[in-house]
mmCIF file of C-alpha atoms in Angstrom:
data_model
loop_
_atom_site.group_PDB
_atom_site.id
_atom_site.type_symbol
_atom_site.label_atom_id
_atom_site.label_comp_id
_atom_site.label_asym_id
_atom_site.label_seq_id
_atom_site.Cartn_x
_atom_site.Cartn_y
_atom_site.Cartn_z
ATOM 1 C CA ILE O 268 -3.668 15.022 11.145
ATOM 2 C CA THR O 269 -1.343 18.006 10.780
ATOM 3 C CA GLN O 270 -1.607 18.840 14.494
ATOM 4 C CA THR O 271 -0.782 15.245 15.315
ATOM 5 C CA GLU O 272 2.126 15.113 12.878
ATOM 6 C CA THR O 273 3.611 18.318 14.273
ATOM 7 C CA ARG O 274 3.273 17.054 17.839
ATOM 8 C CA ASP O 275 0.887 19.837 18.902
ATOM 9 C CA ARG O 276 -1.167 17.293 20.852
ATOM 10 C CA THR O 277 1.370 16.060 23.436
ATOM 11 C CA ALA O 278 -0.138 18.368 26.078
ATOM 12 C CA GLY O 279 -2.947 15.811 26.442
ATOM 13 C CA PHE O 280 -0.598 12.947 27.245
ATOM 14 C CA ARG O 281 -1.117 11.045 30.482
ATOM 15 C CA HIS O 282 -0.988 7.484 31.779
ATOM 16 C CA LEU O 283 -3.981 5.518 30.506
ATOM 17 C CA ASP O 284 -5.286 1.984 30.183
ATOM 18 C CA LEU O 285 -5.060 0.913 26.536
ATOM 19 C CA THR O 286 -7.294 -2.101 27.231
ATOM 20 C CA GLU O 287 -10.072 0.128 28.571
ATOM 21 C CA THR O 288 -9.803 2.432 25.557
ATOM 22 C CA ALA O 289 -10.074 -0.586 23.230
ATOM 23 C CA ARG O 290 -13.102 -1.818 25.200
ATOM 24 C CA GLU O 291 -14.817 1.568 24.758
ATOM 25 C CA VAL O 292 -14.198 1.467 20.994
ATOM 26 C CA ILE O 293 -15.697 -2.024 20.770
ATOM 27 C CA GLU O 294 -18.789 -0.886 22.674
ATOM 28 C CA LEU O 295 -19.193 2.035 20.266
ATOM 29 C CA PHE O 296 -18.821 -0.081 17.109
ATOM 30 C CA ASP O 297 -20.660 -3.212 18.242
ATOM 31 C CA PRO O 298 -24.028 -2.146 16.724
ATOM 32 C CA ALA O 299 -22.413 -1.341 13.342
ATOM 33 C CA ALA O 300 -20.550 -4.638 13.387
ATOM 34 C CA GLU O 301 -23.714 -6.551 14.225
ATOM 35 C CA GLU O 302 -25.570 -4.761 11.427
ATOM 36 C CA ASN O 303 -22.875 -5.998 9.020
ATOM 37 C CA GLY O 304 -23.001 -9.560 10.342
ATOM 38 C CA VAL O 305 -19.627 -9.232 12.035
ATOM 39 C CA THR O 306 -18.694 -10.122 15.597
ATOM 40 C CA LEU O 307 -16.360 -7.849 17.559
ATOM 41 C CA GLU O 308 -14.280 -9.386 20.317
ATOM 42 C CA LEU O 309 -11.663 -8.122 22.736
ATOM 43 C CA ALA O 310 -8.743 -10.391 23.584
ATOM 44 C CA ALA O 311 -7.101 -8.818 26.606
ATOM 45 C CA SER O 312 -6.727 -10.029 30.129
ATOM 46 C CA ASP O 313 -5.129 -7.194 32.007
ATOM 47 C CA ARG O 314 -4.828 -3.474 32.250
ATOM 48 C CA MET O 315 -2.189 -2.223 29.807
ATOM 49 C CA ASP O 316 -0.739 1.149 30.703
ATOM 50 C CA VAL O 317 0.670 3.459 28.067
ATOM 51 C CA VAL O 318 1.467 7.162 28.043
ATOM 52 C CA GLY O 319 -0.570 9.056 25.508
ATOM 53 C CA ASP O 320 -3.561 11.099 24.479
ATOM 54 C CA ARG O 321 -6.664 9.043 25.167
ATOM 55 C CA ASP O 322 -8.777 10.816 22.541
ATOM 56 C CA LEU O 323 -6.196 10.338 19.791
ATOM 57 C CA LEU O 324 -5.730 6.668 20.660
ATOM 58 C CA PHE O 325 -9.510 6.218 20.739
ATOM 59 C CA ASP O 326 -9.704 7.775 17.250
ATOM 60 C CA ALA O 327 -6.897 5.569 15.907
ATOM 61 C CA ILE O 328 -8.410 2.355 17.288
ATOM 62 C CA SER O 329 -11.841 3.450 16.050
ATOM 63 C CA ASN O 330 -10.458 3.934 12.570
ATOM 64 C CA LEU O 331 -8.891 0.472 12.553
ATOM 65 C CA VAL O 332 -12.123 -1.148 13.761
ATOM 66 C CA ASP O 333 -14.243 0.858 11.304
ATOM 67 C CA ASN O 334 -11.975 -0.198 8.426
ATOM 68 C CA ALA O 335 -12.181 -3.820 9.533
ATOM 69 C CA ILE O 336 -15.986 -3.627 9.568
ATOM 70 C CA LYS O 337 -16.111 -1.969 6.125
ATOM 71 C CA HIS O 338 -13.412 -3.990 4.384
ATOM 72 C CA GLY O 339 -12.971 -7.106 6.511
ATOM 73 C CA GLY O 340 -15.628 -9.231 4.908
ATOM 74 C CA ARG O 341 -19.129 -10.128 5.978
ATOM 75 C CA LYS O 342 -20.043 -12.788 8.510
ATOM 76 C CA GLY O 343 -16.659 -12.770 10.168
ATOM 77 C CA CYS O 344 -15.009 -11.891 13.412
ATOM 78 C CA ILE O 345 -12.892 -8.852 14.173
ATOM 79 C CA THR O 346 -10.527 -9.298 17.085
ATOM 80 C CA VAL O 347 -9.069 -6.364 18.960
ATOM 81 C CA ALA O 348 -6.226 -7.656 21.115
ATOM 82 C CA VAL O 349 -4.044 -5.969 23.705
ATOM 83 C CA TRP O 350 -0.991 -7.671 25.161
ATOM 84 C CA CYS O 351 2.576 -6.998 26.201
ATOM 85 C CA ARG O 352 5.683 -8.284 24.471
ATOM 86 C CA ALA O 353 9.205 -8.004 25.808
ATOM 87 C CA ASP O 354 9.623 -4.721 23.915
ATOM 88 C CA GLY O 355 6.337 -3.131 25.012
ATOM 89 C CA PRO O 356 2.536 -3.067 24.772
ATOM 90 C CA VAL O 357 0.832 -4.079 21.522
ATOM 91 C CA LEU O 358 -2.670 -3.395 20.251
ATOM 92 C CA SER O 359 -3.886 -5.247 17.181
ATOM 93 C CA VAL O 360 -7.018 -5.305 15.065
ATOM 94 C CA ALA O 361 -7.478 -8.429 12.950
ATOM 95 C CA ASP O 362 -10.196 -9.248 10.437
ATOM 96 C CA ARG O 363 -11.021 -12.092 8.020
ATOM 97 C CA GLY O 364 -11.376 -10.061 4.830
ATOM 98 C CA PRO O 365 -9.278 -9.863 1.674
ATOM 99 C CA GLY O 366 -6.424 -8.020 3.408
ATOM 100 C CA ILE O 367 -4.048 -5.541 1.814
ATOM 101 C CA PRO O 368 -1.524 -6.733 -0.768
ATOM 102 C CA ILE O 369 2.034 -6.608 0.580
ATOM 103 C CA GLU O 370 3.167 -4.195 -2.140
ATOM 104 C CA GLU O 371 0.450 -1.687 -1.151
ATOM 105 C CA ARG O 372 0.888 -1.764 2.630
ATOM 106 C CA LYS O 373 3.397 1.092 2.788
ATOM 107 C CA HIS O 374 1.149 3.227 0.568
ATOM 108 C CA VAL O 375 -2.092 2.858 2.559
ATOM 109 C CA LEU O 376 -0.567 4.924 5.387
ATOM 110 C CA LYS O 377 -0.281 7.950 3.072
ATOM 111 C CA ARG O 378 -2.981 10.607 2.923
ATOM 112 C CA PHE O 379 -5.724 10.060 0.338
ATOM 113 C CA TYR O 380 -4.383 6.667 -0.770
ATOM 114 C CA ARG O 381 -7.097 4.101 -1.440
ATOM 115 C CA LEU O 382 -6.854 0.559 -2.652
ATOM 116 C CA GLU O 383 -8.411 -0.008 -6.048
ATOM 117 C CA SER O 384 -10.783 -2.541 -4.488
ATOM 118 C CA SER O 385 -12.139 0.042 -2.016
ATOM 119 C CA ARG O 386 -12.626 3.010 -4.330
ATOM 120 C CA ASN O 387 -16.385 2.389 -4.507
ATOM 121 C CA SER O 388 -16.837 2.220 -0.743
ATOM 122 C CA PRO O 389 -17.245 5.211 1.583
ATOM 123 C CA GLY O 390 -14.093 6.974 2.711
ATOM 124 C CA ASN O 391 -11.490 9.449 1.574
ATOM 125 C CA GLY O 392 -8.181 7.717 2.239
ATOM 126 C CA LEU O 393 -7.319 9.666 5.386
ATOM 127 C CA GLY O 394 -8.070 7.100 8.084
ATOM 128 C CA LEU O 395 -4.881 5.056 8.048
ATOM 129 C CA SER O 396 -2.764 8.188 7.657
ATOM 130 C CA LEU O 397 -4.370 9.421 10.890
ATOM 131 C CA VAL O 398 -3.538 6.091 12.550
ATOM 132 C CA ALA O 399 0.068 6.456 11.342
ATOM 133 C CA ALA O 400 0.296 10.016 12.700
ATOM 134 C CA VAL O 401 -1.128 8.981 16.086
ATOM 135 C CA ALA O 402 1.234 6.006 16.264
ATOM 136 C CA SER O 403 4.228 8.188 15.457
ATOM 137 C CA LEU O 404 3.226 10.770 18.064
ATOM 138 C CA HIS O 405 3.079 7.991 20.668
ATOM 139 C CA GLY O 406 6.416 6.480 19.655
ATOM 140 C CA ALA O 407 4.611 3.395 18.343
ATOM 141 C CA ARG O 408 5.365 1.536 15.146
ATOM 142 C CA ILE O 409 2.775 0.011 12.828
ATOM 143 C CA GLU O 410 3.071 -3.510 11.472
ATOM 144 C CA MET O 411 0.710 -5.145 8.987
ATOM 145 C CA ALA O 412 0.563 -8.901 8.591
ATOM 146 C CA ASP O 413 -1.558 -11.537 6.928
ATOM 147 C CA ASN O 414 -4.216 -12.918 9.244
ATOM 148 C CA SER O 415 -4.817 -15.970 7.009
ATOM 149 C CA PRO O 416 -7.326 -14.900 5.821
ATOM 150 C CA GLY O 417 -7.535 -11.193 6.400
ATOM 151 C CA LEU O 418 -5.313 -8.486 7.754
ATOM 152 C CA ARG O 419 -3.843 -7.820 11.173
ATOM 153 C CA ILE O 420 -2.621 -4.320 11.982
ATOM 154 C CA GLU O 421 -0.500 -3.978 15.101
ATOM 155 C CA LEU O 422 0.533 -0.860 17.008
ATOM 156 C CA HIS O 423 3.721 -1.551 18.989
ATOM 157 C CA PHE O 424 4.189 0.939 21.823
ATOM 158 C CA PRO O 425 7.509 1.531 23.591
ATOM 159 C CA LEU O 426 8.093 -0.435 26.786
ATOM 160 C CA THR O 427 9.039 2.611 28.766
ATOM 161 C CA GLY O 428 7.267 5.922 28.471
ATOM 162 C CA ILE O 429 8.665 8.069 25.705
ATOM 163 C CA LEU O 430 7.655 11.127 27.648
ATOM 164 C CA ASP O 431 8.659 12.689 30.916
ATOM 165 C CA ILE O 432 5.458 13.743 32.642
ATOM 166 C CA PRO O 433 6.107 16.172 35.483
ATOM 167 C CA ALA O 434 4.196 15.339 38.658
ATOM 168 C CA SER O 435 2.363 18.644 38.795
ATOM 169 C CA GLY O 436 3.371 20.600 35.727
ATOM 170 C CA SER O 437 1.718 21.028 32.422
ATOM 171 C CA GLU O 438 4.918 20.897 30.393
ATOM 172 C CA ILE O 439 5.724 17.585 28.769
ATOM 173 C CA THR O 440 8.955 16.919 26.949
ATOM 174 C CA ARG O 441 10.133 13.986 24.935
ATOM 175 C CA ALA O 442 12.566 11.902 26.961
ATOM 176 C CA SER O 443 15.071 12.137 24.115
ATOM 177 C CA GLU O 444 14.982 15.949 24.355
ATOM 178 C CA GLY O 445 16.094 15.779 27.982
#
């Protein structure tokens, strides 16, 4: 998390298909979801290009899906969706569980924070802080919303790349750094 927060991982940034990364996460977690009586589905029609570190994005999406399986209620459906809005690509993970109370949503992104209702389940409170660090590194913002029932977490990526990737070089700089 510290490496991600200090931007030590931007060397791995490249153009990638966010939809394909989401598909790979679903394939990985499908057996665990099935074991818990949950269906995983992908709602995405097209390739969605973003600039980023594929491994970090895979880890962030994996964490969101794992949390949805653990805390999203039994016998439900978890939907991972990828689409583009006017302001950029969006990836969301939505479940049908109890959700996160509005007053606790800003806290769950902090390290070691756990909801009272999840203190007896496996985990250490680092997962969503990792998601927040990965989102920040990629210039994405996190939004949490009610899924009626459940929770929907969205990662909103910038429309244009936040990085300048040289054609042949290994040096990557933030576009804002010039």
